[in-house]
Tab-separated table of C-alpha atoms in Angstrom:
chain	number	residue	atom	x	y	z
A	1	TRP	CA	-22.888	6.205	4.471
A	2	GLN	CA	-22.753	9.454	2.534
A	3	GLN	CA	-21.383	10.061	-0.932
A	4	LEU	CA	-18.386	12.401	-1.119
A	5	GLY	CA	-19.181	14.698	-4.010
A	6	GLY	CA	-19.977	13.378	-7.489
A	7	ALA	CA	-19.043	10.278	-9.416
A	8	PHE	CA	-15.574	9.090	-10.491
A	9	SER	CA	-14.908	7.906	-14.038
A	10	SER	CA	-13.257	4.816	-12.502
A	11	SER	CA	-13.201	3.388	-8.986
A	12	PRO	CA	-10.289	4.521	-6.749
A	13	ASN	CA	-7.589	1.992	-5.816
A	14	ALA	CA	-6.225	3.657	-2.669
A	15	VAL	CA	-7.359	5.997	0.082
A	16	ALA	CA	-5.621	7.967	2.852
A	17	ILE	CA	-6.731	10.468	5.504
A	18	LEU	CA	-4.546	13.557	5.920
A	19	GLN	CA	-3.859	14.998	9.363
A	20	ASN	CA	-6.324	17.838	8.749
A	21	GLY	CA	-9.072	15.314	7.983
A	22	ASP	CA	-9.047	15.715	4.210
A	23	VAL	CA	-9.569	12.489	2.241
A	24	VAL	CA	-7.200	11.617	-0.615
A	25	VAL	CA	-7.997	8.901	-3.144
A	26	GLY	CA	-5.910	7.521	-5.991
A	27	GLY	CA	-6.664	5.320	-8.969
A	28	VAL	CA	-7.082	5.245	-12.736
A	29	PHE	CA	-9.821	7.897	-12.934
A	30	THR	CA	-9.617	10.968	-15.171
A	31	VAL	CA	-12.848	12.751	-14.204
A	32	VAL	CA	-14.338	13.497	-10.764
A	33	ASN	CA	-17.782	15.083	-10.509
A	34	GLY	CA	-17.473	16.246	-14.107
A	35	ALA	CA	-14.083	17.947	-13.565
A	36	PRO	CA	-10.832	16.740	-15.203
A	37	ILE	CA	-8.910	15.309	-12.234
A	38	HIS	CA	-6.352	12.647	-13.110
A	39	GLY	CA	-5.352	9.817	-10.827
A	40	ILE	CA	-5.372	11.525	-7.435
A	41	ALA	CA	-7.897	13.813	-5.756
A	42	ARG	CA	-8.424	15.495	-2.366
A	43	TRP	CA	-11.789	15.954	-0.635
A	44	ASP	CA	-11.865	18.998	1.692
A	45	GLY	CA	-15.296	18.288	3.150
A	46	THR	CA	-17.100	20.191	0.424
A	47	MET	CA	-15.605	19.363	-2.959
A	48	TRP	CA	-12.881	17.385	-4.758
A	49	HIS	CA	-9.634	19.085	-5.809
A	50	ALA	CA	-6.780	18.141	-8.125
A	51	MET	CA	-3.334	17.813	-6.532
A	52	GLY	CA	-1.075	19.448	-9.066
A	53	ALA	CA	-0.998	18.891	-12.834
A	54	PRO	CA	-2.133	15.527	-14.294
A	55	LEU	CA	0.100	12.469	-14.055
A	56	THR	CA	2.176	11.380	-17.048
A	57	THR	CA	2.080	7.616	-17.564
A	58	TRP	CA	1.146	4.997	-20.124
A	59	ILE	CA	-2.054	4.394	-18.141
A	60	PRO	CA	-3.638	7.813	-17.456
A	61	GLY	CA	-3.443	8.716	-13.800
A	62	THR	CA	-2.644	5.418	-12.105
A	63	ILE	CA	-2.080	5.580	-8.321
A	64	ASN	CA	-1.856	2.249	-6.463
A	65	ARG	CA	-0.826	3.068	-2.862
A	66	LEU	CA	-1.132	6.072	-0.537
A	67	SER	CA	0.379	6.547	2.937
A	68	VAL	CA	0.661	9.520	5.286
A	69	LEU	CA	3.986	10.361	6.975
A	70	PRO	CA	4.253	11.569	10.607
A	71	SER	CA	5.036	15.033	9.192
A	72	GLY	CA	1.638	15.063	7.488
A	73	ASP	CA	3.120	14.703	3.995
A	74	LEU	CA	1.552	12.150	1.650
A	75	VAL	CA	3.435	9.411	-0.225
A	76	ALA	CA	2.024	7.960	-3.449
A	77	THR	CA	3.182	5.089	-5.645
A	78	GLY	CA	1.861	4.043	-9.035
A	79	LEU	CA	2.501	3.813	-12.753
A	80	PHE	CA	3.568	7.424	-13.255
A	81	VAL	CA	6.791	9.101	-14.337
A	82	ILE	CA	5.672	12.730	-13.921
A	83	ILE	CA	3.243	13.967	-11.274
A	84	GLY	CA	2.206	17.596	-10.808
A	85	GLY	CA	4.682	18.523	-13.529
A	86	VAL	CA	7.581	17.061	-11.484
A	87	PRO	CA	9.621	14.052	-12.727
A	88	CYS	CA	9.024	11.316	-10.127
A	89	SER	CA	9.517	7.710	-11.201
A	90	TYR	CA	6.721	5.666	-9.627
A	91	ILE	CA	6.959	7.196	-6.121
A	92	ALA	CA	6.488	10.783	-4.917
A	93	ARG	CA	5.807	12.908	-1.819
A	94	TRP	CA	3.179	15.656	-1.524
A	95	ASP	CA	3.965	18.389	1.031
A	96	GLY	CA	0.565	20.082	0.828
A	97	THR	CA	1.592	22.343	-2.031
A	98	ALA	CA	3.795	20.440	-4.478
A	99	TRP	CA	5.110	16.974	-5.376
A	100	HIS	CA	8.720	15.927	-4.704
A	101	PRO	CA	10.748	12.931	-5.946
A	102	TYR	CA	12.536	10.339	-3.825
A	103	ALA	CA	15.992	10.719	-5.407
A	104	ALA	CA	15.785	8.969	-8.798
A	105	GLY	CA	12.637	7.158	-7.736
A	106	SER	CA	12.301	3.488	-8.572
A	107	ALA	CA	13.589	1.663	-11.646
A	108	THR	CA	10.372	-0.366	-11.713
A	109	PRO	CA	6.925	0.285	-10.225
A	110	PRO	CA	6.659	-0.855	-6.582
A	111	TYR	CA	4.125	-3.572	-5.851
A	112	SER	CA	3.453	-2.144	-2.420
A	113	MET	CA	4.491	0.674	-0.098
A	114	ALA	CA	4.104	1.365	3.620
A	115	VAL	CA	5.286	3.753	6.327
A	116	THR	CA	6.861	2.162	9.419
A	117	SER	CA	6.103	3.267	12.976
A	118	ASN	CA	9.117	5.622	12.996
A	119	GLY	CA	8.132	7.235	9.675
A	120	ASP	CA	10.434	5.383	7.256
A	121	VAL	CA	9.071	4.769	3.764
A	122	VAL	CA	9.523	1.176	2.571
A	123	ALA	CA	8.667	-0.341	-0.792
A	124	SER	CA	8.553	-3.787	-2.349
A	125	GLY	CA	8.891	-4.703	-5.999
A	126	ALA	CA	11.075	-6.338	-8.607
A	127	PHE	CA	14.177	-4.558	-7.314
A	128	ALA	CA	17.731	-5.885	-7.538
A	129	THR	CA	21.169	-5.188	-6.056
A	130	SER	CA	24.711	-6.091	-7.031
A	131	THR	CA	24.390	-9.281	-4.963
A	132	GLY	CA	21.084	-10.415	-6.462
A	133	PRO	CA	17.375	-9.837	-5.918
A	134	ALA	CA	16.432	-7.919	-2.796
A	135	ASN	CA	12.872	-6.810	-3.596
A	136	PHE	CA	12.659	-4.447	-0.598
A	137	ALA	CA	13.995	-0.946	-0.047
A	138	ARG	CA	13.864	1.601	2.777
A	139	TRP	CA	14.279	5.365	2.301
A	140	ASN	CA	16.914	6.690	4.730
A	141	GLY	CA	16.202	10.366	4.074
A	142	SER	CA	18.515	10.752	1.097
A	143	ALA	CA	18.776	7.372	-0.659
A	144	TRP	CA	17.176	3.941	-0.951
A	145	GLN	CA	18.752	1.111	1.057
A	146	ASP	CA	18.242	-2.644	1.026
A	147	ILE	CA	16.356	-4.192	3.937
A	148	GLY	CA	18.703	-6.976	4.955
A	149	ALA	CA	19.428	-9.525	2.246
A	150	GLY	CA	15.861	-9.291	0.971
A	151	LEU	CA	13.953	-12.325	-0.208
A	152	PRO	CA	14.172	-14.123	-3.587
A	153	MET	CA	10.530	-13.415	-4.385
A	154	THR	CA	8.144	-10.503	-4.725
A	155	PHE	CA	5.415	-9.599	-2.244
A	156	ALA	CA	2.138	-7.897	-3.025
A	157	LEU	CA	1.576	-6.331	0.404
A	158	LEU	CA	3.546	-4.580	3.123
A	159	SER	CA	2.200	-3.847	6.593
A	160	PRO	CA	4.142	-2.087	9.371
A	161	LEU	CA	4.478	-3.658	12.820
A	162	PRO	CA	4.382	-1.519	15.996
A	163	ASN	CA	8.122	-2.075	16.699
A	164	ASN	CA	9.274	-0.341	13.476
A	165	GLU	CA	9.592	-3.707	11.772
A	166	LEU	CA	7.707	-4.847	8.718
A	167	LEU	CA	5.470	-7.636	7.443
A	168	ALA	CA	5.757	-8.774	3.824
A	169	ILE	CA	2.754	-10.719	2.567
A	170	GLY	CA	2.476	-12.699	-0.632
A	171	PRO	CA	2.080	-16.140	-2.220
A	172	ALA	CA	5.219	-17.384	-0.428
A	173	GLY	CA	3.686	-16.686	2.975
A	174	ILE	CA	4.084	-13.908	5.510
A	175	TRP	CA	7.582	-12.830	6.540
A	176	SER	CA	8.835	-10.261	9.026
A	177	THR	CA	12.035	-8.324	9.622
A	178	ASN	CA	13.953	-8.188	12.881
A	179	ALA	CA	16.947	-5.826	12.754
A	180	GLY	CA	17.012	-6.298	8.980
A	181	VAL	CA	16.871	-10.107	9.096
A	182	TRP	CA	13.920	-11.728	7.325
A	183	SER	CA	12.215	-14.759	8.857
A	184	PRO	CA	8.884	-16.585	8.346
A	185	TYR	CA	6.035	-15.054	10.354
A	186	ALA	CA	3.009	-17.122	9.339
A	187	PRO	CA	2.225	-19.837	6.750
A	188	TRP	CA	-0.091	-19.173	3.844
A	189	PRO	CA	-1.708	-21.599	1.365
A	190	GLN	CA	-0.108	-21.794	-2.047
A	191	GLY	CA	-2.048	-20.608	-5.064
A	192	ILE	CA	-4.267	-17.986	-3.414
A	193	PRO	CA	-5.645	-16.063	-6.409
A	194	GLU	CA	-6.095	-12.681	-4.720
A	195	LEU	CA	-4.698	-11.165	-1.523
A	196	ASN	CA	-5.591	-7.481	-1.348
A	197	CYS	CA	-4.998	-6.025	2.098
A	198	ALA	CA	-3.464	-6.586	5.512
A	199	LEU	CA	-3.458	-4.890	8.914
A	200	ALA	CA	-1.032	-5.606	11.784
A	201	LEU	CA	-2.250	-4.597	15.257
A	202	SER	CA	-0.223	-3.599	18.308
A	203	SER	CA	-1.144	-6.990	19.795
A	204	ASN	CA	0.758	-8.604	16.864
A	205	ASP	CA	-2.504	-9.974	15.501
A	206	VAL	CA	-2.632	-9.724	11.706
A	207	PHE	CA	-5.781	-9.453	9.592
A	208	VAL	CA	-5.673	-10.240	5.866
A	209	GLY	CA	-8.345	-9.874	3.217
A	210	GLY	CA	-8.806	-10.881	-0.381
A	211	TYR	CA	-10.446	-13.651	-2.347
A	212	PHE	CA	-9.813	-17.125	-0.922
A	213	GLU	CA	-11.712	-20.181	0.243
A	214	PRO	CA	-11.337	-21.946	3.610
A	215	SER	CA	-8.437	-24.404	3.782
A	216	ALA	CA	-6.616	-26.539	6.317
A	217	ILE	CA	-4.244	-23.612	6.977
A	218	VAL	CA	-6.703	-20.704	6.833
A	219	PRO	CA	-10.197	-21.784	7.993
A	220	SER	CA	-11.993	-18.699	6.716
A	221	ARG	CA	-13.363	-17.160	3.521
A	222	ASN	CA	-11.888	-13.897	2.195
A	223	VAL	CA	-10.823	-12.512	5.597
A	224	ALA	CA	-8.759	-14.131	8.357
A	225	ARG	CA	-6.907	-13.280	11.584
A	226	TRP	CA	-3.454	-14.542	12.672
A	227	ASN	CA	-3.200	-14.950	16.449
A	228	ALA	CA	-1.115	-17.104	18.818
A	229	GLY	CA	0.568	-19.073	16.068
A	230	SER	CA	-2.393	-19.974	13.863
A	231	TRP	CA	-5.023	-18.555	11.521
A	232	HIS	CA	-8.571	-18.055	12.781
A	233	ALA	CA	-11.906	-17.435	11.125
A	234	THR	CA	-13.565	-14.075	11.709
A	235	SER	CA	-17.132	-15.172	12.411
A	236	VAL	CA	-18.244	-16.843	9.147
A	237	GLY	CA	-15.920	-14.854	6.908
A	238	ASN	CA	-17.137	-12.736	4.031
A	239	ASP	CA	-18.933	-13.878	0.874
A	240	ASN	CA	-17.492	-11.012	-1.175
A	241	THR	CA	-13.907	-10.121	-2.045
A	242	VAL	CA	-12.297	-8.013	0.700
A	243	THR	CA	-10.347	-5.074	-0.741
A	244	ALA	CA	-9.472	-3.015	2.370
A	245	ILE	CA	-9.077	-3.419	6.148
A	246	ALA	CA	-8.723	-0.533	8.613
């Protein structure tokens, strides 16, 4: 392992690799290697760079999720209302030069965000529609749309499936969409204190990581794999909290 540049004033929350190989990190930091860089920074192989003007938010520079689109643009979500001097409520797109909003953005901060296999941006959060809670939205290129009837609960994680569908992961279990219809995908123990990350493979295996103890449903500590209708341990698990899987 090699350190990328100098120290951050606070640990990053999210990381993404751009198509040119640059590394982008987001978080709550305000200083990188002694320079004033707020919330999001890009490593070009030599040094860290700011990406536009500082974020405007009640928590300085908070970025929670980063994803790269097929076009090479970067999508960021977090607790910001202005990014790079551009009004963008909680979600924004970086085209390599400037930030752009997604219409009016989001009324509330998304809990999670992902890019599906065909390049659609999807988000989960405490959203609502005229018919009740939906909690999921997909960007159709000009506006946000519900994903089916949604689910009457919020989910902390989203992970794309290879068939352009989506996994939603949270305390109520793991659900998937099929042509916009939500259905249970895998059970999950109630009361898990921390579920941080998930990765769906082309084989339809799903890995999840966080902070949890072995149980009758998930026989593993902090990291587990879903395969052939049940959860499996990954060797002996992990003694420390798992925060990312790639």
